[in-house]
Coordinates of N, CA and C in Angstrom, one line a residue:
X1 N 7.5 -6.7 17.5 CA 8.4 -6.5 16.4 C 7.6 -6.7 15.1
X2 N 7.7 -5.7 14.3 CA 7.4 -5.7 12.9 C 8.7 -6.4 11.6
X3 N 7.7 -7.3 11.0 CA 8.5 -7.4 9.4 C 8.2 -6.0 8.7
X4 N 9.0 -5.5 8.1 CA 8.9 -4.1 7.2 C 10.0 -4.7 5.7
X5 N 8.7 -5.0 4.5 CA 9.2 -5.0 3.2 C 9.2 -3.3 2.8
X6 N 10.3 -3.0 2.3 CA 10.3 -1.6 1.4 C 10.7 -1.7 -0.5
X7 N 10.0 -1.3 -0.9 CA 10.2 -1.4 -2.4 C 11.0 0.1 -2.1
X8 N 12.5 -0.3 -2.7 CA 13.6 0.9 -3.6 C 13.5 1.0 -4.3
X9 N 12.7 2.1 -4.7 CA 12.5 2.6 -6.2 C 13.6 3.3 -6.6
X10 N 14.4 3.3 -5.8 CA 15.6 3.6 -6.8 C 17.0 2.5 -7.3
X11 N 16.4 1.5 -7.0 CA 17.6 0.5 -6.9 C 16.7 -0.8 -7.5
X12 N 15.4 -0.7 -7.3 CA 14.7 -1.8 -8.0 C 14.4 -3.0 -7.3
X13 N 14.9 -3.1 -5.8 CA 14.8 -4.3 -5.4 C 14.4 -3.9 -3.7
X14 N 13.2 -5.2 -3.3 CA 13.0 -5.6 -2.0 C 13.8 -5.3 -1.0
X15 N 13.4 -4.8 0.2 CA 14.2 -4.6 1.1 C 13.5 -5.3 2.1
X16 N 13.9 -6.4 3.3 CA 13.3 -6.1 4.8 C 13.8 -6.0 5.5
X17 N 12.6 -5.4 6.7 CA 13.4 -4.8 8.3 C 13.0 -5.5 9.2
X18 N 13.1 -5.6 10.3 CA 12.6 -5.9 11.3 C 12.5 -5.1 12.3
X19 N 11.5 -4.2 12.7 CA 11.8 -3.3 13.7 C 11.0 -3.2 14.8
X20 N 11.1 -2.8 16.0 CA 10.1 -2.2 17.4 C 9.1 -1.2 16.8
X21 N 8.0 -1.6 17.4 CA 7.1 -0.7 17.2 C 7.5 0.9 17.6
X22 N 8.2 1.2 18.6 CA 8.5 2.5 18.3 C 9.5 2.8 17.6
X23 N 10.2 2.1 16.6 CA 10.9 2.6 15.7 C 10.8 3.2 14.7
X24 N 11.5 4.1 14.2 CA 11.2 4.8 12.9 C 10.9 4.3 11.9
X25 N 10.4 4.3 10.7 CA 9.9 3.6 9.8 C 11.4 3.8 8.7
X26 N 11.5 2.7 8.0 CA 12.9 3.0 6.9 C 12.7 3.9 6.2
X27 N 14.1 4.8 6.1 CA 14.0 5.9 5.6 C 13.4 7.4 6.2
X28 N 12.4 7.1 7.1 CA 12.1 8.0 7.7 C 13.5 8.8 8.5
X29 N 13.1 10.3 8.2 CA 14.1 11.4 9.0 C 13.6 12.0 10.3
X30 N 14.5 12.2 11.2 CA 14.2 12.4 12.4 C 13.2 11.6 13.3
X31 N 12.8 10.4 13.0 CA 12.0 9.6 13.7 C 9.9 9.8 13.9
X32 N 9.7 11.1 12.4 CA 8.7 11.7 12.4 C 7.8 10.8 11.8
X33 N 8.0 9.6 11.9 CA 6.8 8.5 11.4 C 7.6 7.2 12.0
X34 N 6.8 6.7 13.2 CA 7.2 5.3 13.6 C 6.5 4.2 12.8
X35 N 6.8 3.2 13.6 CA 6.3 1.7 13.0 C 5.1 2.3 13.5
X36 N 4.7 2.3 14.4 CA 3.5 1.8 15.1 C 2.4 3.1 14.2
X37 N 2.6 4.2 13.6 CA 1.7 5.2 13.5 C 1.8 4.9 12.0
X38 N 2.4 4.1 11.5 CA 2.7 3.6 10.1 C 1.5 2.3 9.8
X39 N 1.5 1.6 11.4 CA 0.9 0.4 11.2 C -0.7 0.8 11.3
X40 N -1.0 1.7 11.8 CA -2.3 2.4 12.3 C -2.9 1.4 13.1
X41 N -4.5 1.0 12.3 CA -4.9 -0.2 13.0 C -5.1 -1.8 12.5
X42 N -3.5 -1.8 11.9 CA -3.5 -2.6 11.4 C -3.1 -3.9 12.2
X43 N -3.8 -5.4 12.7 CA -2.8 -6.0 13.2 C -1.8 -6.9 12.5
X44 N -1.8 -6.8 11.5 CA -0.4 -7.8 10.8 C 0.8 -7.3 11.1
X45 N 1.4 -8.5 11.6 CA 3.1 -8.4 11.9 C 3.9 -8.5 10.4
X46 N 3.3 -8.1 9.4 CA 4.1 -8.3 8.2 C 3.6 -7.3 7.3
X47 N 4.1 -5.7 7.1 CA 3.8 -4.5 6.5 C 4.9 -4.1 5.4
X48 N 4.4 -3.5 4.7 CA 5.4 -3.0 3.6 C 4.9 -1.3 2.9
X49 N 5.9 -1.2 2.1 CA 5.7 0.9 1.6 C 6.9 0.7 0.7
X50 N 7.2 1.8 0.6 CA 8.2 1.9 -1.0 C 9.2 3.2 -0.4
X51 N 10.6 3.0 -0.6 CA 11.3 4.1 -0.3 C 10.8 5.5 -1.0
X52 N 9.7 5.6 -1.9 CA 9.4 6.7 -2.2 C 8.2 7.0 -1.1
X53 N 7.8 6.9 -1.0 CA 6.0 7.1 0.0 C 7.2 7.8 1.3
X54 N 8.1 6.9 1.6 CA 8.9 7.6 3.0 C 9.6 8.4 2.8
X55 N 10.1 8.9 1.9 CA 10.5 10.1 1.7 C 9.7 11.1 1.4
X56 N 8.8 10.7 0.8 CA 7.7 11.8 0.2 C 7.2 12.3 1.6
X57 N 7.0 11.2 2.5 CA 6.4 11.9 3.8 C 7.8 13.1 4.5
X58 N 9.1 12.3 4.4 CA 9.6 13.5 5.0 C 9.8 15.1 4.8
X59 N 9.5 15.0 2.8 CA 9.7 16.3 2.2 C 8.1 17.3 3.0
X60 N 6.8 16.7 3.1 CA 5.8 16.9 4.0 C 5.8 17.3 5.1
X61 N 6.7 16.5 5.9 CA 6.7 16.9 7.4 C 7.7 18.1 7.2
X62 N 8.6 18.1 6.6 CA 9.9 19.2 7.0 C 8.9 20.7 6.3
X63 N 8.6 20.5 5.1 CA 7.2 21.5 4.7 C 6.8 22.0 5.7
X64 N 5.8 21.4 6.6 CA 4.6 21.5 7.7 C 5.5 21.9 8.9
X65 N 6.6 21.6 9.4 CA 7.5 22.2 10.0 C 7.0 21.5 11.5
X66 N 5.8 21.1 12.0 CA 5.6 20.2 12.8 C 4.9 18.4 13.1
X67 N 4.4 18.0 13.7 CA 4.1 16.8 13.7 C 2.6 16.8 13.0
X68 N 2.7 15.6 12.1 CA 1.9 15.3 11.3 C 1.0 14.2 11.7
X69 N -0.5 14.2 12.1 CA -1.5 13.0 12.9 C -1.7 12.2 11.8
X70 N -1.2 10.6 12.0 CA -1.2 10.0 11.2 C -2.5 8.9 11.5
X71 N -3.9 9.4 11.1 CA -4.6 8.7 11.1 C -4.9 7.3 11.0
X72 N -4.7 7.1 9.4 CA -4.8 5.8 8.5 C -3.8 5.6 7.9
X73 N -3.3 4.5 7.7 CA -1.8 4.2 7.0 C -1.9 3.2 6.1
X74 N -1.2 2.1 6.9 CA -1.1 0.7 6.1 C -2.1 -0.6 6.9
X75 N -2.9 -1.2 5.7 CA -3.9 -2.0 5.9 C -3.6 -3.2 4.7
X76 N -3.6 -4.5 5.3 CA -3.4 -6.0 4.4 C -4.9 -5.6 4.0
X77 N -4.9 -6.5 2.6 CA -6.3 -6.4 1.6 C -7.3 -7.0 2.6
X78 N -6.8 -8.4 3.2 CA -7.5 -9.1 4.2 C -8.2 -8.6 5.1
X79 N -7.9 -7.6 5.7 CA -8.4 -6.9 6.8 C -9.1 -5.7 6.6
X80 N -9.1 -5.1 5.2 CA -10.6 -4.2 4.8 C -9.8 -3.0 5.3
X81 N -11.5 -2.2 5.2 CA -11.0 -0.8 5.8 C -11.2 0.1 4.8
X82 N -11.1 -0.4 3.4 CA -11.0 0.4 2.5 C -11.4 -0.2 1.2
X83 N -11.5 0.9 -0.2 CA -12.2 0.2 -1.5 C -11.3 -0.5 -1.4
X84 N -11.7 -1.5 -2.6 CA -10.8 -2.9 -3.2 C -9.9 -2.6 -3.6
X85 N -9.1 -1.3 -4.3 CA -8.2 -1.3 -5.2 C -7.1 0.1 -4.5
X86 N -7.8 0.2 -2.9 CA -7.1 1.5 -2.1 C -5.3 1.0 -2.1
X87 N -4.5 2.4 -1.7 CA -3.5 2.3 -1.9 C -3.1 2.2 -0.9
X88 N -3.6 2.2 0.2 CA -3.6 1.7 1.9 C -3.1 0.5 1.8
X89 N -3.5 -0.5 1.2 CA -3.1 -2.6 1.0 C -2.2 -2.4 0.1
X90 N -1.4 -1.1 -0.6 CA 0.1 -0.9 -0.9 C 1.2 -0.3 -0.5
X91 N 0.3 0.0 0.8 CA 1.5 0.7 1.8 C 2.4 2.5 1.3
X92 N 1.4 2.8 0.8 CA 2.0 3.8 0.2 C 0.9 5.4 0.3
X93 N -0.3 5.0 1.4 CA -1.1 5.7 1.7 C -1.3 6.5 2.7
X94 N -1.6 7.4 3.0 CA -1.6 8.3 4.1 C -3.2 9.0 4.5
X95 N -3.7 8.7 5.2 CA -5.1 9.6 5.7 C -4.5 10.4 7.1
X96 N -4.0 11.4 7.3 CA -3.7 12.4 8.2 C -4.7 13.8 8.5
X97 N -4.4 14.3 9.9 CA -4.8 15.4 9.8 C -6.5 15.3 10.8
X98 N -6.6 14.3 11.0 CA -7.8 14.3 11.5 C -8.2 15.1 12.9
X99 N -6.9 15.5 13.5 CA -7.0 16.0 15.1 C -6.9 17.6 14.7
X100 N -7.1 18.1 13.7 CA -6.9 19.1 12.9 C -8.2 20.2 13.2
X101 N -8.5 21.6 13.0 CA -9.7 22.1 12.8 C -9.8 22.7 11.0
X102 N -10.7 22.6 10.4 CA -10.7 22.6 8.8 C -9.8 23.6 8.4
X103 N -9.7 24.7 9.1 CA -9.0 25.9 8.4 C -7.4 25.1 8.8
X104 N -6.9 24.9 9.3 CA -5.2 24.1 9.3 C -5.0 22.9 8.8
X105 N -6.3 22.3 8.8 CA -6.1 21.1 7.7 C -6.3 21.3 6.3
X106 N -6.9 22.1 5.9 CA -7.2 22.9 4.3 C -5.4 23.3 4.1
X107 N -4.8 24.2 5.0 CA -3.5 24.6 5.3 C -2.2 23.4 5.1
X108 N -2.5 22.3 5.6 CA -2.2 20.4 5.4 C -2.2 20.1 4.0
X109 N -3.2 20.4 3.6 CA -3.6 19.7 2.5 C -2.5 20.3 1.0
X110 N -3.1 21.7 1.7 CA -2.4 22.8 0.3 C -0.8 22.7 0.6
X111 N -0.4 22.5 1.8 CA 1.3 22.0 1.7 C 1.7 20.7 1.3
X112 N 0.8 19.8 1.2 CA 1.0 18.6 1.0 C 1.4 18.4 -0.7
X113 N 0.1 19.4 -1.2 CA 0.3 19.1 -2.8 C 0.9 20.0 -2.8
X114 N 1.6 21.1 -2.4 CA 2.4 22.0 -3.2 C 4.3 21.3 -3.6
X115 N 4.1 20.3 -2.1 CA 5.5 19.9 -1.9 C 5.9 19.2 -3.6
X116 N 5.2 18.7 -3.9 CA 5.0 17.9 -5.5 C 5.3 16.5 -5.5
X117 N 5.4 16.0 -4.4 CA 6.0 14.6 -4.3 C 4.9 13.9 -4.2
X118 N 3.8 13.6 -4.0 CA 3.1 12.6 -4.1 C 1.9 12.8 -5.0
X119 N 1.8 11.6 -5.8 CA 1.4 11.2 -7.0 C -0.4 12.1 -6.8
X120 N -1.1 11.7 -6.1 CA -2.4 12.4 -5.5 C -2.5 12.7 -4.3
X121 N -3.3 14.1 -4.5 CA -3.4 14.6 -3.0 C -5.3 15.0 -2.9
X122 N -6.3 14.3 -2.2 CA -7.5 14.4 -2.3 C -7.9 15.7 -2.2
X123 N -8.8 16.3 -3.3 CA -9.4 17.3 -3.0 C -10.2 17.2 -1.5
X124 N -10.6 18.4 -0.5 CA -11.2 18.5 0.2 C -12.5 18.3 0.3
X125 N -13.3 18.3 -0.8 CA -15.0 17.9 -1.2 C -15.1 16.3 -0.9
X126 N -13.4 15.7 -1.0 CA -13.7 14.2 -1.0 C -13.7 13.5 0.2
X127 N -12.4 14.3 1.2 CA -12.4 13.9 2.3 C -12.4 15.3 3.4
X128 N -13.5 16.0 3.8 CA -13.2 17.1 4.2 C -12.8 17.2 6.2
X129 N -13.2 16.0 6.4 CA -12.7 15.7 7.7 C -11.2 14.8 8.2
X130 N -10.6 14.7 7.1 CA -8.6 14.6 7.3 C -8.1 14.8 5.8
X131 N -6.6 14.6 5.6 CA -6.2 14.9 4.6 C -5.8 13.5 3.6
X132 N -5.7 13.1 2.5 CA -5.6 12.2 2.1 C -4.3 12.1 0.7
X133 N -3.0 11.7 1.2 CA -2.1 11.8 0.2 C -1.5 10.6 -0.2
X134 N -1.0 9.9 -1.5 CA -0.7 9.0 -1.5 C 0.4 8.8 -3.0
X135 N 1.6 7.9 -3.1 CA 2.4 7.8 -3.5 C 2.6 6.7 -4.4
X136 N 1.4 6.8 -5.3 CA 0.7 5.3 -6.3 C 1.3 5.5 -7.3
X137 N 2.1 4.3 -8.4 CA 2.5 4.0 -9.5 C 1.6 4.6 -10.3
X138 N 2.4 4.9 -11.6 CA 1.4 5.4 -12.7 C 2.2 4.6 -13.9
X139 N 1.3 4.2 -14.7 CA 0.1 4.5 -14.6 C -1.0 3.1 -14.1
X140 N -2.1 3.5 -14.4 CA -2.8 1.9 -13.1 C -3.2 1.0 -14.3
X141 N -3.6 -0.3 -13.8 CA -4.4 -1.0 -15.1 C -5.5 -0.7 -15.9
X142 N -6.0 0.0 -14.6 CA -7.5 0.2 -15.5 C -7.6 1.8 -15.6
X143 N -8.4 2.4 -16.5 CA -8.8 3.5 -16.8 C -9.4 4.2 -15.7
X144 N -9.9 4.0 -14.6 CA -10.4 4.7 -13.2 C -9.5 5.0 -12.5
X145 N -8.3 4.0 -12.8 CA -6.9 4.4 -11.5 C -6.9 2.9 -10.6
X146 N -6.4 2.8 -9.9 CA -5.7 1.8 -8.9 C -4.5 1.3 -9.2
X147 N -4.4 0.0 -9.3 CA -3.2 -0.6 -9.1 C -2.3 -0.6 -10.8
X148 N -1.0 -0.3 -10.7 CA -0.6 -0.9 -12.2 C -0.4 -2.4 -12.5
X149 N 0.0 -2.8 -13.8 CA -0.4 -3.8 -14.4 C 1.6 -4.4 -13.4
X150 N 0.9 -5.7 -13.3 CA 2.5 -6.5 -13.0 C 2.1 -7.8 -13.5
X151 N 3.1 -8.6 -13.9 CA 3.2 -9.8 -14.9 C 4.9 -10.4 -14.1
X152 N 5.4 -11.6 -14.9 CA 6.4 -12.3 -14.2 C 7.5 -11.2 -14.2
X153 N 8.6 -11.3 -13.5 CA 9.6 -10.2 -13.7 C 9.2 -9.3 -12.6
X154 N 8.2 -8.6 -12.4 CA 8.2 -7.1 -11.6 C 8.4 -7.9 -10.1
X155 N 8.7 -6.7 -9.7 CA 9.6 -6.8 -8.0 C 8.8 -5.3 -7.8
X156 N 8.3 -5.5 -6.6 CA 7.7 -4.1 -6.2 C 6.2 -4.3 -5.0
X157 N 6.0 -3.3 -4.4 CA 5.2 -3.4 -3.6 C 3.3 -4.1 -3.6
X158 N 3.5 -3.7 -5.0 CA 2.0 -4.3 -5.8 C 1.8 -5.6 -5.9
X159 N 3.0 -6.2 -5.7 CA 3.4 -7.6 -5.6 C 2.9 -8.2 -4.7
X160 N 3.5 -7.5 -3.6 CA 3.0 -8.1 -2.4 C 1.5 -7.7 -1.7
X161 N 0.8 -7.2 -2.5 CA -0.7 -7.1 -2.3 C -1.2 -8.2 -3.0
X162 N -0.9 -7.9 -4.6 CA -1.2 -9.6 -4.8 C -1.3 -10.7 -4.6
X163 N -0.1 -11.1 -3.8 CA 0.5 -12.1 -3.3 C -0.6 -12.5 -1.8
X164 N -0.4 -11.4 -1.4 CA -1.8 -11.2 0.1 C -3.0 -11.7 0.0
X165 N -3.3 -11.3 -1.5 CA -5.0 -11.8 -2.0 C -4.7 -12.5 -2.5
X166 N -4.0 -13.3 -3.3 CA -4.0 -14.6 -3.8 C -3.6 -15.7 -2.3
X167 N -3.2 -15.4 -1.2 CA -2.9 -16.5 -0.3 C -4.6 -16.1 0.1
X168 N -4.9 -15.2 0.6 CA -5.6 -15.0 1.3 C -7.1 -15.8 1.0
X169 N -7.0 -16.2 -0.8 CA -8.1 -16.3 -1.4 C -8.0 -18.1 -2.0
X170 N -6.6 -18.4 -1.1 CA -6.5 -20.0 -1.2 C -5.6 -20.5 -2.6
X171 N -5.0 -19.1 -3.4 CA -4.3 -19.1 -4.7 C -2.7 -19.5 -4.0
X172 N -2.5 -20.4 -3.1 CA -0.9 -20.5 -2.7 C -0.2 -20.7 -3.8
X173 N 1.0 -20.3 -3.0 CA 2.2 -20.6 -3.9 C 3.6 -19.5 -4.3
X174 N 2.7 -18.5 -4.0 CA 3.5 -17.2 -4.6 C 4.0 -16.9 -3.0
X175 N 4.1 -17.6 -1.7 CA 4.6 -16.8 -0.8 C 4.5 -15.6 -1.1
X176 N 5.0 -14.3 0.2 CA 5.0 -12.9 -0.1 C 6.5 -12.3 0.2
X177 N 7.1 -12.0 -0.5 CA 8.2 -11.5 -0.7 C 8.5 -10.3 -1.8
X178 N 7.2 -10.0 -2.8 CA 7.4 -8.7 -3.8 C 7.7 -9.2 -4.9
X179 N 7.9 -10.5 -5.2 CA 8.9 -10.8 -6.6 C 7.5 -11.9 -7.4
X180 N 7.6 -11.3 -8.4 CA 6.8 -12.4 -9.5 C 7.6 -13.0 -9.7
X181 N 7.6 -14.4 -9.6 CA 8.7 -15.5 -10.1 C 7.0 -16.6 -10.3
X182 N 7.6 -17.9 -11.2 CA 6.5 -18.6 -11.4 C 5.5 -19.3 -10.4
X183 N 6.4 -19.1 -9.1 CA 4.9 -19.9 -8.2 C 3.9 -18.4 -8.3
X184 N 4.3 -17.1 -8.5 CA 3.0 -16.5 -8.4 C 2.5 -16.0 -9.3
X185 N 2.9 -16.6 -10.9 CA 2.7 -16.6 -11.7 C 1.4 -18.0 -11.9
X186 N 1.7 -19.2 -11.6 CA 0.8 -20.1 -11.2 C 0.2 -19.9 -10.8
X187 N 0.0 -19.6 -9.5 CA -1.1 -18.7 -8.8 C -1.9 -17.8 -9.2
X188 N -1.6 -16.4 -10.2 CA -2.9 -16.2 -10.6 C -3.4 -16.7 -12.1
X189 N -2.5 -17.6 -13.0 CA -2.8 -18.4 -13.8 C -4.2 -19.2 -13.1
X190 N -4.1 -19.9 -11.9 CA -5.1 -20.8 -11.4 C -6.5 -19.6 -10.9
X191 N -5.9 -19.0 -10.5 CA -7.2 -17.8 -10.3 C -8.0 -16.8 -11.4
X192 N -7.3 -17.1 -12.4 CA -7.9 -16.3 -13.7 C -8.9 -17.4 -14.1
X193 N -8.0 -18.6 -14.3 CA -9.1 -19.8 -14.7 C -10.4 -19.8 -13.9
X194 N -10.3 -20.4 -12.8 CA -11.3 -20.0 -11.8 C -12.2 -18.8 -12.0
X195 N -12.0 -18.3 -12.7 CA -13.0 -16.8 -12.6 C -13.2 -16.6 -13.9
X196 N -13.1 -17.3 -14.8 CA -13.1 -17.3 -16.4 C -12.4 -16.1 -17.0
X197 N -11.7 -16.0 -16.2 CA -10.6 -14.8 -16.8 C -9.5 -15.0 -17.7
X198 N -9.4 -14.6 -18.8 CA -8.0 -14.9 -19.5 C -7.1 -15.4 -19.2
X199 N -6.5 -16.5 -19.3 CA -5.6 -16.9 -18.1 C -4.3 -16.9 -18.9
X200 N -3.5 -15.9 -18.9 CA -2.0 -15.5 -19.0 C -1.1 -14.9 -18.1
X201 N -1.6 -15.3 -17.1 CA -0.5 -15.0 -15.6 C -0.5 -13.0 -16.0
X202 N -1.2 -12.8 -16.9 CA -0.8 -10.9 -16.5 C -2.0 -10.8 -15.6
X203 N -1.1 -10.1 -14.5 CA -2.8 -8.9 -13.5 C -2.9 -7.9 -14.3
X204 N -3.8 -7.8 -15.2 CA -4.1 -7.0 -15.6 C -5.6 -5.5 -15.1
X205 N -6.5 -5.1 -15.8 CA -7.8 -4.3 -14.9 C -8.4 -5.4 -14.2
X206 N -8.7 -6.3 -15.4 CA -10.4 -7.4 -15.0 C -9.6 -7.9 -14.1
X207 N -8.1 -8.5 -13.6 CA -7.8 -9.4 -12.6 C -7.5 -9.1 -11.8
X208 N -7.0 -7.6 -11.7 CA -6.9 -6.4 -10.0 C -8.8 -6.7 -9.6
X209 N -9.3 -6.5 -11.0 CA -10.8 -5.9 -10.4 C -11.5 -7.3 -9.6
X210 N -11.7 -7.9 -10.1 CA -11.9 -9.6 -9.7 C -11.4 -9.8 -8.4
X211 N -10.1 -9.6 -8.6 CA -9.2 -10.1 -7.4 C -9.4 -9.6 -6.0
X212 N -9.3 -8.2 -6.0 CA -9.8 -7.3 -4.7 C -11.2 -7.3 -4.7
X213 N -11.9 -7.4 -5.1 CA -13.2 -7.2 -4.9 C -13.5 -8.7 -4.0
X214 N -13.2 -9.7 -4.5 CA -12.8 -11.1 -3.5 C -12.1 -11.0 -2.2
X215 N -11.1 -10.7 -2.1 CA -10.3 -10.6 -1.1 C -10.2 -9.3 0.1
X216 N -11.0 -8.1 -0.3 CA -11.2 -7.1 0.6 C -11.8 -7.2 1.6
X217 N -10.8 -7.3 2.9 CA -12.0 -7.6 3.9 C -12.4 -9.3 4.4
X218 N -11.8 -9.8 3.5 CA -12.2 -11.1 3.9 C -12.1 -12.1 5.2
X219 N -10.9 -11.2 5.9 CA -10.2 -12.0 7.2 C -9.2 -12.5 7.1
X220 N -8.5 -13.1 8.0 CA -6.9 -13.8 8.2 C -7.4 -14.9 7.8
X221 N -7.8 -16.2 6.5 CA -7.8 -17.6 6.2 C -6.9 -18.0 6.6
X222 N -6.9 -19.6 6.9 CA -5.9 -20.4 7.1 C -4.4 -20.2 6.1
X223 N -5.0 -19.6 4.6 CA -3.9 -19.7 4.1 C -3.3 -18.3 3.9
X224 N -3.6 -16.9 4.3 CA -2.9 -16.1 4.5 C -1.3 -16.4 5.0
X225 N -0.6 -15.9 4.6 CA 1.0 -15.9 4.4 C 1.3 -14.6 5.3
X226 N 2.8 -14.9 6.2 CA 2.8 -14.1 7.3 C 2.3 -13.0 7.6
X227 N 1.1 -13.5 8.3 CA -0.3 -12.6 8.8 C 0.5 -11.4 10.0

């Protein structure tokens, strides 16, 4: 059994599930993306995505009219796999297509971005051996792209990557649940300090950038929060 956090982006608030690996993923239609092809190779019993990313995938699959190889999905910051600031450790990422031959995956790709729903769709020069689409907030902290800026108040999936790398990096307090409230506000208060960073509880570029670059990859610590 999986914990599944979902950010509703339309209603503004946390959702969780608990479901069997062969279960559909929330919001998913027709059962065309399970837990388990959602989780990829990930092993944390505790995953999250945003009701937009699952829908975006269904308007994709119903596009493409058949089943979609879900290569890479959802990965905790802790367990790597990807750059420091990937949208994979926000649950809102997709690397598909890999069981594909180039001319039907080129064909993948061009239905993927035409559907219009997801935020970026990788050119093919970048990833020419699967397809790469993903369902990332705009706009990011920093001028390159990644994560956007969150401070006390925001409720949302970026949260809970934060929250992941601040346990993961010994910053307790913030539990993971999606919600800035003051323990994870202390939390990266104490980790800005620690890194001579501005310390005003905002994650802003320098504190995404700092933060992931520490925490990518690092392993399950003692203090990672339900691993």
């Amino acid at each position: 059994m999986a914990n599944i956090f979902v950010y509703n982006n339309q209603t503004g608030a946390m959702e969780l599930y608990t479901l069997a690996e062969s279960d559909a993923m929330p919001y998913n239609i027709g059962r065309t993306l399970t837990v388990n092809e959602f989780r990829g190779s990930s092993r944390a019993n505790t995953l999250w995505t945003t009701r937009r990313a699952m829908e975006a995938f269904n308007i994709t699959r119903r596009a493409w009219g058949r089943p979609i190889y879900v290569g890479f999905a959802f990965k905790r910051i802790w367990e790597g796999g990807h750059a420091a600031m990937s949208q994979h450790y926000a649950g809102v990422s997709f690397d598909v297509g890999q069981n594909l031959d180039s001319v039907t995956r080129d064909q993948l790709r061009n239905t993927a971005a035409a559907t219009g729903v997801w935020t970026y769709v990788e050119p093919a020069y970048l990833t020419p051996t699967w397809v790469h689409f993903d369902a990332r907030a705009t706009p990011p902290a920093c001028p390159a792209g990644g994560y956007p800026l969150v401070r006390q108040g925001s409720v949302n999936n970026y949260v809970l990557t934060l929250q992941d790398a601040l346990n993961a990096l010994g910053y307790t307090g913030s539990g993971l649940d999606g919600i800035f409230g003051g323990g994870t506000r202390n939390a990266v208060v104490n980790f800005q300090r620690a890194q001579g960073l501005s310390a005003d509880g905002i994650v802003g570029c320098q504190t995404w950038e700092r933060l992931t670059e520490l925490a990518v990859s690092i392993g399950q610590t003692p203090t990672v929060v339900s691993p």
